[in-house]
PDB file of C-alpha atoms in Angstrom:
ATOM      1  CA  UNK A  14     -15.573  72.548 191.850  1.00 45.00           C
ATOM      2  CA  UNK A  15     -13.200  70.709 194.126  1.00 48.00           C
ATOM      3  CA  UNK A  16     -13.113  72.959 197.741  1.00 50.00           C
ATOM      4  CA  UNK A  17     -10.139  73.235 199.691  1.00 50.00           C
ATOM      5  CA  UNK A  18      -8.562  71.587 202.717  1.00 49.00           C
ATOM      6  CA  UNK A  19      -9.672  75.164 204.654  1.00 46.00           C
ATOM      7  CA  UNK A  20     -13.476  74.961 203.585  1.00 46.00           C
ATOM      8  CA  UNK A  21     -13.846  71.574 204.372  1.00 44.00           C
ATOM      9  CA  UNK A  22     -12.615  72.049 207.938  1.00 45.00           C
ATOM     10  CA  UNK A  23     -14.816  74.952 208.074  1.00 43.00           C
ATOM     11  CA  UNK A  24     -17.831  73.667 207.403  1.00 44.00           C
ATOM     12  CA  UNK A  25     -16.712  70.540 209.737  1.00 47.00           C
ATOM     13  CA  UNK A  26     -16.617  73.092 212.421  1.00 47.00           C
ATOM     14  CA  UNK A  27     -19.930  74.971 211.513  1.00 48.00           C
ATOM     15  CA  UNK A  28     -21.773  72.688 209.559  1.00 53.00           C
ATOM     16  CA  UNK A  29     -25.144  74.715 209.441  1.00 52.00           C
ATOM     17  CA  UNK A  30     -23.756  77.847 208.224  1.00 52.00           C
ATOM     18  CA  UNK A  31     -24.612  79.446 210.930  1.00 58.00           C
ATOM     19  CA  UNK A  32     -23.494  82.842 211.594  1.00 68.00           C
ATOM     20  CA  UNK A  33     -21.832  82.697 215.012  1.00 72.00           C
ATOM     21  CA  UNK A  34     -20.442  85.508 215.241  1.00 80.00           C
ATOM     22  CA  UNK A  35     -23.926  87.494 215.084  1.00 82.00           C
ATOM     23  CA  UNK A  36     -24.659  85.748 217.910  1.00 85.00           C
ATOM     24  CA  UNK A  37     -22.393  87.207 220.311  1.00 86.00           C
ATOM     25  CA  UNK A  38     -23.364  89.721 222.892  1.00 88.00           C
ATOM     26  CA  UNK A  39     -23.216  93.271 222.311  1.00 88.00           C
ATOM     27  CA  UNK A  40     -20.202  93.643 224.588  1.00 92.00           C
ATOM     28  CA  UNK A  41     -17.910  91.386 222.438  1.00 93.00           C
ATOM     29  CA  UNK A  42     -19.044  92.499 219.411  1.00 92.00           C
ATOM     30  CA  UNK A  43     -18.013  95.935 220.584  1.00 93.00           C
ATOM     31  CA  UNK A  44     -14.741  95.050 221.386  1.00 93.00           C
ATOM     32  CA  UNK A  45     -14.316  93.641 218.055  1.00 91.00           C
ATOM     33  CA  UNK A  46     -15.513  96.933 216.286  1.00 92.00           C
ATOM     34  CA  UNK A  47     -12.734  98.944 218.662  1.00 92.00           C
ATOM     35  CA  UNK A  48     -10.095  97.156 215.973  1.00 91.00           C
ATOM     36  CA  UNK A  49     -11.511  99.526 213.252  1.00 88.00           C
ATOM     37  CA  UNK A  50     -11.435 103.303 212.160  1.00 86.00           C
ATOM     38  CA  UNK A  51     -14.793 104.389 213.092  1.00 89.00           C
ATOM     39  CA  UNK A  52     -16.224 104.525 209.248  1.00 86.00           C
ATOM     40  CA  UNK A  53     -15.649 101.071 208.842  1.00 89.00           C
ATOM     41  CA  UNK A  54     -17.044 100.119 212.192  1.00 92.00           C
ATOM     42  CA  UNK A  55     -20.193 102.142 210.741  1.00 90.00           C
ATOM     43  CA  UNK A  56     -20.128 100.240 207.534  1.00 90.00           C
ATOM     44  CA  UNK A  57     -20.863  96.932 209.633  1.00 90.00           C
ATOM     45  CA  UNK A  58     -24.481  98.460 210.217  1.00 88.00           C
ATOM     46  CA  UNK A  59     -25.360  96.750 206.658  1.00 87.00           C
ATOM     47  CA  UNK A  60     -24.399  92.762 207.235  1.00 86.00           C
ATOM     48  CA  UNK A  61     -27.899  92.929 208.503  1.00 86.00           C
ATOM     49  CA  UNK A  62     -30.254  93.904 211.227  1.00 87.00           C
ATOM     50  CA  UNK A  63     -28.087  92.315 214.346  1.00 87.00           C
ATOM     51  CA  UNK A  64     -25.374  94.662 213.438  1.00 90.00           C
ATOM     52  CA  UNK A  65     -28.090  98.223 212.815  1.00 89.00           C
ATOM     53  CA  UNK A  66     -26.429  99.368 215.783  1.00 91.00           C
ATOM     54  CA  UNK A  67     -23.733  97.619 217.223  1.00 94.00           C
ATOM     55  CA  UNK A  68     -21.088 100.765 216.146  1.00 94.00           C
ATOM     56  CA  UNK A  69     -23.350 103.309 217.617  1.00 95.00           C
ATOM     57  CA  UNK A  70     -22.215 101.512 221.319  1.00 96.00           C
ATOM     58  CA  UNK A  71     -18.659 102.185 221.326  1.00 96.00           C
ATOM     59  CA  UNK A  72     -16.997 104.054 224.072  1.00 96.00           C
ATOM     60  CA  UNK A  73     -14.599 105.768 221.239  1.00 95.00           C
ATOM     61  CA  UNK A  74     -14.894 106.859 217.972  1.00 95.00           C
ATOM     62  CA  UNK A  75     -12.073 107.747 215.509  1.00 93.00           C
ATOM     63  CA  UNK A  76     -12.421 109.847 211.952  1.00 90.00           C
ATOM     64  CA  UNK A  77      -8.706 109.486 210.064  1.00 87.00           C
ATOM     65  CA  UNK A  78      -8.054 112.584 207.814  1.00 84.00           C
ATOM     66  CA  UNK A  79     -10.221 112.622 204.464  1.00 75.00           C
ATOM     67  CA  UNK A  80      -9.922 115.721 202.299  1.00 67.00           C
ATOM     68  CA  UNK A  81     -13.814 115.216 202.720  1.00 68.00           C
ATOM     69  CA  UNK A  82     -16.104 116.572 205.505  1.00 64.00           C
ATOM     70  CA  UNK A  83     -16.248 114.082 208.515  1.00 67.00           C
ATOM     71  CA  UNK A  84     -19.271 113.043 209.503  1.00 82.00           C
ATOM     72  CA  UNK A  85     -18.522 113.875 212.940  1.00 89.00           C
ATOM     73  CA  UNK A  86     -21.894 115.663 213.421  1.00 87.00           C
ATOM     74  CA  UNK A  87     -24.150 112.595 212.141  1.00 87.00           C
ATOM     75  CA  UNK A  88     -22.056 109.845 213.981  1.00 90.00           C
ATOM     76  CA  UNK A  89     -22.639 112.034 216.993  1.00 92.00           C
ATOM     77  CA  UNK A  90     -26.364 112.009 216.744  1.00 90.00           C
ATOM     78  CA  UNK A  91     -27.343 108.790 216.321  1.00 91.00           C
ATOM     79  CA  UNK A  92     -24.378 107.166 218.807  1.00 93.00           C
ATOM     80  CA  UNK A  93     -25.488 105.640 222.331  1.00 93.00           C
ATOM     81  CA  UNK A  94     -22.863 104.922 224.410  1.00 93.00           C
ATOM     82  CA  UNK A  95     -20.771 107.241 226.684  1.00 91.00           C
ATOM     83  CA  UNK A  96     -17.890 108.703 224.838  1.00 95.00           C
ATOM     84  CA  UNK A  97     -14.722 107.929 226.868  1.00 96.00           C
ATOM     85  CA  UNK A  98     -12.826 109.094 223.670  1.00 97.00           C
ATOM     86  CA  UNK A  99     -12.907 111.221 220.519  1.00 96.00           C
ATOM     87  CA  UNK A 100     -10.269 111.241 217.723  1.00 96.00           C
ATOM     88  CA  UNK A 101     -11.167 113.553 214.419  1.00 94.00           C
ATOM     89  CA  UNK A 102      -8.508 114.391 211.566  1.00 93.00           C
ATOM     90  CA  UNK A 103      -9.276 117.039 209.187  1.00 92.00           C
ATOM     91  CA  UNK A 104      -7.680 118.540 206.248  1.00 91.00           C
ATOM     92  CA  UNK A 105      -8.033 122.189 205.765  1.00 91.00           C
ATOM     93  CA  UNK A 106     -11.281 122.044 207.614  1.00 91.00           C
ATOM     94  CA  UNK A 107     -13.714 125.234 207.438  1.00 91.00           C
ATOM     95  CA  UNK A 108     -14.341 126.968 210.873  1.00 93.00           C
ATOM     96  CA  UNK A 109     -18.224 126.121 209.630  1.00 93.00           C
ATOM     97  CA  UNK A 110     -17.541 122.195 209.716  1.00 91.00           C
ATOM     98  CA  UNK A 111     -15.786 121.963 212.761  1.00 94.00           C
ATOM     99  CA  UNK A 112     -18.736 124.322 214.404  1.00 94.00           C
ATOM    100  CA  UNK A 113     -21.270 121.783 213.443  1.00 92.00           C
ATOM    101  CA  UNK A 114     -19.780 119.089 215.904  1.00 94.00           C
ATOM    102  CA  UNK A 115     -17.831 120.299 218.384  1.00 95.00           C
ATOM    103  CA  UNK A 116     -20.683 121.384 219.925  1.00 95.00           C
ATOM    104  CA  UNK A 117     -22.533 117.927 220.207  1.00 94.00           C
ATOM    105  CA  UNK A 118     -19.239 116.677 221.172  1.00 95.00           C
ATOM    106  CA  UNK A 119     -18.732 118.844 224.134  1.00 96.00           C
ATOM    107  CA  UNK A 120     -22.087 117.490 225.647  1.00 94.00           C
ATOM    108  CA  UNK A 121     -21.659 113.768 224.736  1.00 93.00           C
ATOM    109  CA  UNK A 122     -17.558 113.364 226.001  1.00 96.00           C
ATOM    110  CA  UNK A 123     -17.092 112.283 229.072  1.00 95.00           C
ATOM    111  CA  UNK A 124     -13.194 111.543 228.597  1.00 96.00           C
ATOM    112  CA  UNK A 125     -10.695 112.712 226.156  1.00 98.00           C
ATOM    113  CA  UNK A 126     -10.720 115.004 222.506  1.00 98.00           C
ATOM    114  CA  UNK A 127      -8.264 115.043 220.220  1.00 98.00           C
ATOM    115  CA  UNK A 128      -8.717 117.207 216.874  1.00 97.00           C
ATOM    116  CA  UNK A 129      -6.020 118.186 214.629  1.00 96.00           C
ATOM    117  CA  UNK A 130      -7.134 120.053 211.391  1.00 95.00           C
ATOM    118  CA  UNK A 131      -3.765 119.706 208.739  1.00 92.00           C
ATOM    119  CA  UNK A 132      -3.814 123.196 207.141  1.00 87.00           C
ATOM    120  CA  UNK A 133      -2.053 123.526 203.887  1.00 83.00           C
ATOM    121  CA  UNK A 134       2.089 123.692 203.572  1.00 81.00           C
ATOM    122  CA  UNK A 135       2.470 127.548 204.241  1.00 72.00           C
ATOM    123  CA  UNK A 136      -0.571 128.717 206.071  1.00 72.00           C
ATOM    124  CA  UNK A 137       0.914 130.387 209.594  1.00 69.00           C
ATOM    125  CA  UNK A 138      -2.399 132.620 210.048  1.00 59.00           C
ATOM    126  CA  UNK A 139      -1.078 135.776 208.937  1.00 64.00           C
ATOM    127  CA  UNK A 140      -2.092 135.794 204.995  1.00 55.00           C
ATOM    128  CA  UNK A 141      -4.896 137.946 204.246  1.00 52.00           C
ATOM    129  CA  UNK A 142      -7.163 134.683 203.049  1.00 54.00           C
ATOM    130  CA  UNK A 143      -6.756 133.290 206.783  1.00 53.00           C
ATOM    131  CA  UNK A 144      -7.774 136.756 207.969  1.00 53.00           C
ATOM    132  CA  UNK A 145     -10.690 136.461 206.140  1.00 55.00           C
ATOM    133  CA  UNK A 146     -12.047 132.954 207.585  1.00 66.00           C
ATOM    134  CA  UNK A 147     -14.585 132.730 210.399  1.00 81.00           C
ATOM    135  CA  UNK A 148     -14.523 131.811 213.739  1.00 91.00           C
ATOM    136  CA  UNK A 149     -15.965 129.572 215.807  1.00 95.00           C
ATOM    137  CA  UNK A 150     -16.755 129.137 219.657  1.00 95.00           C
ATOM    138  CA  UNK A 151     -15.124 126.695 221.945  1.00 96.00           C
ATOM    139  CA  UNK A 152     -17.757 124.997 223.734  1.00 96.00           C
ATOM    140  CA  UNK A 153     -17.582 124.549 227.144  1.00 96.00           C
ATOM    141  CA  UNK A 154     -16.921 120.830 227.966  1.00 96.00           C
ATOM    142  CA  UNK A 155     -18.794 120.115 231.073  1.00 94.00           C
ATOM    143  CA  UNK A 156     -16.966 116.426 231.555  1.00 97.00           C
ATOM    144  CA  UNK A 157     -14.533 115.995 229.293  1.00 98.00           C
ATOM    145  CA  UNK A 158     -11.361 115.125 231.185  1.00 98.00           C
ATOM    146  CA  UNK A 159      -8.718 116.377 228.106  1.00 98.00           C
ATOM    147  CA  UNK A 160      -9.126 118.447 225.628  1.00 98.00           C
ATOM    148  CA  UNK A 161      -6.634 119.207 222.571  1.00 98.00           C
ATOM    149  CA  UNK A 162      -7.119 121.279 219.541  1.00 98.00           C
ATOM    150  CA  UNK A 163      -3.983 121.802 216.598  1.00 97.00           C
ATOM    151  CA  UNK A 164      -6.074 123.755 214.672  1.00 96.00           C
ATOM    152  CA  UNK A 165      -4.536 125.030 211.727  1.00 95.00           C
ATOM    153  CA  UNK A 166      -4.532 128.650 212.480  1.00 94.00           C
ATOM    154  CA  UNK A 167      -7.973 128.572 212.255  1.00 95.00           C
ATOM    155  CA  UNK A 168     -10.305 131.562 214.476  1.00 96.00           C
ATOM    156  CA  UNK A 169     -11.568 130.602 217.924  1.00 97.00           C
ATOM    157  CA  UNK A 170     -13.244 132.413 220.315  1.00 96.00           C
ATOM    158  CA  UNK A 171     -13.726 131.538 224.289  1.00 95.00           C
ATOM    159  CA  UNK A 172     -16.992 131.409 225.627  1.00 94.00           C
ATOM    160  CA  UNK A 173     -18.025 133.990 227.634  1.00 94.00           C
ATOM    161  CA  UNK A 174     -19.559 131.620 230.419  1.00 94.00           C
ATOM    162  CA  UNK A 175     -19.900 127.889 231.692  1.00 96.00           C
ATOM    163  CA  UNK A 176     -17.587 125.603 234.096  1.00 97.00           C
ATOM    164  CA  UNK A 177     -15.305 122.700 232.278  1.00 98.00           C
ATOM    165  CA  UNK A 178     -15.653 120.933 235.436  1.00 97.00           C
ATOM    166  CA  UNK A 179     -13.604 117.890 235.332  1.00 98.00           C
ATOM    167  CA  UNK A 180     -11.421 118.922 232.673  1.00 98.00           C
ATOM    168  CA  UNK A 181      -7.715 118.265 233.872  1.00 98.00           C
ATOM    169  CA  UNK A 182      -5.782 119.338 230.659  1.00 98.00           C
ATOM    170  CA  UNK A 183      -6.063 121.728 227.613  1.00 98.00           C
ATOM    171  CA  UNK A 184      -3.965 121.955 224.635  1.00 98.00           C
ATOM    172  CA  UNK A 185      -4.216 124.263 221.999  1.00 98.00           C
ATOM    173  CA  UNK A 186      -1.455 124.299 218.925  1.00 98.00           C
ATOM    174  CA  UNK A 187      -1.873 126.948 215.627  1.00 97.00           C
ATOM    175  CA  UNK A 188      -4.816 128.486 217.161  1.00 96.00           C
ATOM    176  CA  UNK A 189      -6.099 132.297 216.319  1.00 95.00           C
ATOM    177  CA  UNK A 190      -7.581 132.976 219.150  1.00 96.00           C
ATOM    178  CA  UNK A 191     -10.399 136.130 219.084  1.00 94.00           C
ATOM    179  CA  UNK A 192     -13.654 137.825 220.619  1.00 87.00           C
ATOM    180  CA  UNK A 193     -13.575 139.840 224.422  1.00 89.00           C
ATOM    181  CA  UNK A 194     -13.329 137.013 226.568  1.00 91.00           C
ATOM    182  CA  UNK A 195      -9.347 136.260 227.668  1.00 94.00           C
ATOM    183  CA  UNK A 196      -8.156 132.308 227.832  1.00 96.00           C
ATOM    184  CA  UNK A 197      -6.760 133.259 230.964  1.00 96.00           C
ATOM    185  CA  UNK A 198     -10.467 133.709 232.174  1.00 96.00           C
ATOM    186  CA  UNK A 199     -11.765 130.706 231.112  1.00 97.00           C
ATOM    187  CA  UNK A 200      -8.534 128.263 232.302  1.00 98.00           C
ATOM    188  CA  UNK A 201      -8.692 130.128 235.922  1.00 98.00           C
ATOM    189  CA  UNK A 202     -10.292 128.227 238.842  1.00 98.00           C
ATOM    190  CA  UNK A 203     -13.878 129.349 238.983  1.00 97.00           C
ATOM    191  CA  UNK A 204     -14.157 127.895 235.259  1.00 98.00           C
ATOM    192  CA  UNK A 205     -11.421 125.322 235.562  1.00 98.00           C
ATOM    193  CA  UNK A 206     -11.209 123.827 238.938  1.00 98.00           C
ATOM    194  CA  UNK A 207      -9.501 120.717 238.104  1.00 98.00           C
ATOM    195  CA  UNK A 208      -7.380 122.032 235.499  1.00 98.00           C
ATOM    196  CA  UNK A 209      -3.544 121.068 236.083  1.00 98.00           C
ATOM    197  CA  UNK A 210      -2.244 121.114 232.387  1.00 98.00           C
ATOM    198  CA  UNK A 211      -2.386 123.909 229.989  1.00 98.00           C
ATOM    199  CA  UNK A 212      -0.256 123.782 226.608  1.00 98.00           C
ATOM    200  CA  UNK A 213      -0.362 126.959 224.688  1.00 98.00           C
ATOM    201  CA  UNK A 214       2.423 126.688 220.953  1.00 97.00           C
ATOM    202  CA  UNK A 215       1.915 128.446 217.913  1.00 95.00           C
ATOM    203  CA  UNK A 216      -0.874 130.794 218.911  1.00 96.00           C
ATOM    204  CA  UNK A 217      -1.860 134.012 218.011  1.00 94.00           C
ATOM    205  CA  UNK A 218      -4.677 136.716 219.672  1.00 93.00           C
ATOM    206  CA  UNK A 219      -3.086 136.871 223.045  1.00 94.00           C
ATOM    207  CA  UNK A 220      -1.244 139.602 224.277  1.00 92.00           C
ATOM    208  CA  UNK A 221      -2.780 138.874 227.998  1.00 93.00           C
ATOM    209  CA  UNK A 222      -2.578 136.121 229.821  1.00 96.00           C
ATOM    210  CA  UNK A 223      -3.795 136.143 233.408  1.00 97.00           C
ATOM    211  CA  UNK A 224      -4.328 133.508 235.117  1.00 98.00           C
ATOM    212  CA  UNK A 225      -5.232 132.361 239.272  1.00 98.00           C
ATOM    213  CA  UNK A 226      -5.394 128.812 239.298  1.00 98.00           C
ATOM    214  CA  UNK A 227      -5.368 126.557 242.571  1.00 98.00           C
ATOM    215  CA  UNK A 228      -5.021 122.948 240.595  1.00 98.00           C
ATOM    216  CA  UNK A 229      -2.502 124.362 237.571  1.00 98.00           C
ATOM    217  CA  UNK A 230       0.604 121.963 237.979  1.00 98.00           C
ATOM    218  CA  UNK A 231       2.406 122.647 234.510  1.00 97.00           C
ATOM    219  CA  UNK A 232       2.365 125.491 231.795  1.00 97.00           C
ATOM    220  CA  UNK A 233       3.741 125.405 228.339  1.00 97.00           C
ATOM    221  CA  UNK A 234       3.788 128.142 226.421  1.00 96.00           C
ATOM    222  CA  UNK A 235       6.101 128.335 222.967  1.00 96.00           C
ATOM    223  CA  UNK A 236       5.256 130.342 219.935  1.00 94.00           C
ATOM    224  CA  UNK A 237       2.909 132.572 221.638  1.00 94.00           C
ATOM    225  CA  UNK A 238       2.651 135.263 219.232  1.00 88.00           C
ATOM    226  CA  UNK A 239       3.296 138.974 220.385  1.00 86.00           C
ATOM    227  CA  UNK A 240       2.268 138.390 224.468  1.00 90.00           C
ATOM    228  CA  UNK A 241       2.903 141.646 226.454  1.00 90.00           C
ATOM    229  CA  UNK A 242       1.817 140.588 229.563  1.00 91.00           C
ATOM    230  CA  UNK A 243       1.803 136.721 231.496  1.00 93.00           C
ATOM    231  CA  UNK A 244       0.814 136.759 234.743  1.00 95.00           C
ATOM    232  CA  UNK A 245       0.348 133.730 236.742  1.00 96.00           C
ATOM    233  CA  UNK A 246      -0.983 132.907 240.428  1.00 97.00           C
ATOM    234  CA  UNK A 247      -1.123 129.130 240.430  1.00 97.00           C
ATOM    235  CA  UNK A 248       0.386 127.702 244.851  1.00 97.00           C
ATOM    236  CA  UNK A 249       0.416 124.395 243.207  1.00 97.00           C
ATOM    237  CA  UNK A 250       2.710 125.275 240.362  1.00 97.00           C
ATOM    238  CA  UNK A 251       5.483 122.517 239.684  1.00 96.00           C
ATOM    239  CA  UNK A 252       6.804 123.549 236.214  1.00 96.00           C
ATOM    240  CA  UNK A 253       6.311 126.245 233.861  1.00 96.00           C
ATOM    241  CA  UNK A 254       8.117 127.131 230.347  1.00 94.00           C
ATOM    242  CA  UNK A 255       8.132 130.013 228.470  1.00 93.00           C
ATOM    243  CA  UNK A 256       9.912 130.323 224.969  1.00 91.00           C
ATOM    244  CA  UNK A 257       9.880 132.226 221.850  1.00 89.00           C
ATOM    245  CA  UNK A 258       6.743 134.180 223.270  1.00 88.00           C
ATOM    246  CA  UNK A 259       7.893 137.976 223.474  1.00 76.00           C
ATOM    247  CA  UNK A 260      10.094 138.524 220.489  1.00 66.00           C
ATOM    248  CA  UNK A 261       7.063 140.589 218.778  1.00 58.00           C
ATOM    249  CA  UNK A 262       5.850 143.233 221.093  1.00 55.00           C
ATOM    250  CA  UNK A 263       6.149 146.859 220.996  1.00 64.00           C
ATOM    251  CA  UNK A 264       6.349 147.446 224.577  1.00 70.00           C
ATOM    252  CA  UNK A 265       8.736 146.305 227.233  1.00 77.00           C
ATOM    253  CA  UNK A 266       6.558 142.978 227.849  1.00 81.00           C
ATOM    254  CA  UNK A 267       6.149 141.917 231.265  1.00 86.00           C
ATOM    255  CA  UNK A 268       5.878 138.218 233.530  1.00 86.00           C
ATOM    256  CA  UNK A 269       4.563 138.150 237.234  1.00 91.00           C
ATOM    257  CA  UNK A 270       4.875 134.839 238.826  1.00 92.00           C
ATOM    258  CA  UNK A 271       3.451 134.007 242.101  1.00 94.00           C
ATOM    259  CA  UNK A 272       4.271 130.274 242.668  1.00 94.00           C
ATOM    260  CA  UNK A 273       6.022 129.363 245.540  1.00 94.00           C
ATOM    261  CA  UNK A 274       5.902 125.359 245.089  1.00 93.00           C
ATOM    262  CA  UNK A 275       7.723 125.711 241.838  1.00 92.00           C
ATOM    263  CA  UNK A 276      10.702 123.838 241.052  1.00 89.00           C
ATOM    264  CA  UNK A 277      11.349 123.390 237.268  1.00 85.00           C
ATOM    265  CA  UNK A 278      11.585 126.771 235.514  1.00 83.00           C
ATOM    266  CA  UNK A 279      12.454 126.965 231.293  1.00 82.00           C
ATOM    267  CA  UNK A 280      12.173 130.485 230.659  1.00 78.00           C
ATOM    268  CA  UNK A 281      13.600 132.548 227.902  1.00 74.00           C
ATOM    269  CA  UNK A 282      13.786 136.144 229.668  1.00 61.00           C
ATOM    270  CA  UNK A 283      14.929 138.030 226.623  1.00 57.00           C
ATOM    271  CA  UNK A 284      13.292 141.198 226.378  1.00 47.00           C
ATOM    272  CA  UNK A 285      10.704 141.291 229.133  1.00 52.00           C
ATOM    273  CA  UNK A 286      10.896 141.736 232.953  1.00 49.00           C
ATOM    274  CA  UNK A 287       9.729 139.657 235.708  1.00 52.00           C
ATOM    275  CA  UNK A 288       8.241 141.232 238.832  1.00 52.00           C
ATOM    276  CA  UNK A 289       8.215 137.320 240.110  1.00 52.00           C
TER     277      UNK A 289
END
């Protein structure tokens, strides 16, 4: 069979065969597996034993939504490298699947996590069958610099104990949040001392929060479903909003304030008071 102009100057250029690109160092071969979704960079591990464990060096790993259960946990176990970044897409994902590797995430990031779980068109976490779901714990992220979670209204709880020590931002979207420990708690400065972002939208559970924070620069809370009480002590407060959070409570909900640095205020004040 006649070969084309294309092979011929291939095998001109290579005229062993050989497999040059198996030949490159790890660090190159790394940056070409950054170009894929992580499940293809994993399905590189069969060319042949050079490329066993290439993937598991990559400083970030991505799962795009399946309907299927990521493999988040397994990828986790076997990968090498410091995790700069984590990116995991879910589709209805059960509080059980995400609890199997957030956890090993927590202690392997040393940068940023992004997780969005797509619940189905309707779910806003007040239907009986979302009642009924479990929960799971966030783990306490002892270097991980960012950390967000959309979760699809599913349950979370906040852990009781441990420092996020660098962590500099948290974002939680469509989050239930339950259990006897408060957010505010966990995002003040004896848990958080580097925190200076917190984004709270769509969330339900929190009728409290209290917070004393020395690094917080900039709070966002929208959609904060039936909050009674937001009280903030942050000297290094630049810019805080506050919308469509009190429209649900019973009582007379109230704010109290206590940042003197702050200069960009978006606050709807309908039906609460502010002792600020």
């Amino acid at each position: 069979m006649a070969q084309g102009g294309g092979g011929i100057a291939a095998e001109r250029a290579n005229p062993s065969g050989e497999d040059r690109i198996s030949v490159l160092p790890d660090d190159a071969l790394v940056l070409i597996l950054l170009h894929l979704d992580t499940a293809a960079a994993v399905r590189t591990s069969v060319l042949s034993r050079r490329w066993r464990r290439v993937w598991t060096l990559l400083p970030e790993l991505r799962f795009d939504f399946s309907p299927e259960p990521h493999p988040v946990a397994s990828a986790l176990a076997v990968h090498e490298a410091a995790l700069r970044f984590l990116d995991v897409g879910a589709l209805d994902a059960a509080p059980e699947s995400v609890a199997a590797w957030l956890p090993v995430a927590a202690n392997r990031l040393s940068g940023r996590l992004n997780f969005e779980n797509r619940a189905p068109p309707g779910r806003n976490g007040d239907g009986e069958e979302d009642g009924e779901r479990g929960a799971f714990e966030l783990p306490c992220f002892k270097s991980a610099t960012t950390v967000s979670l959309d979760l699809g209204f599913l349950r979370l709880a906040v852990p009781a104990a441990g420092v996020f020590a660098q962590l500099t931002e948290l974002r939680l979207v469509r989050v239930r949040i339950c259990g006897p420990c408060k957010l505010g708690d966990a995002v003040s400065s004896p848990r958080c001392p580097c925190l200076q972002r917190l984004t709270v939208h769509q969330t339900q559970g929190l009728d409290n929060i209290t917070i004393r924070s020395e690094s917080l620069l900039r709070v966002d809370l929208n959609a904060v479903s039936g909050l009674q009480q937001f009280n903030v002590v942050a000297p290094a407060l630049k810019e805080l909003t506050v919308r469509h959070c009190f429209f649900r409570s019973r009582t007379q909900p109230i704010a109290d304030i206590s940042a003197p640095q702050m200069g960009v205020a978006r606050v709807d004040r309908r039906g609460f008071s502010s002792k600020s």
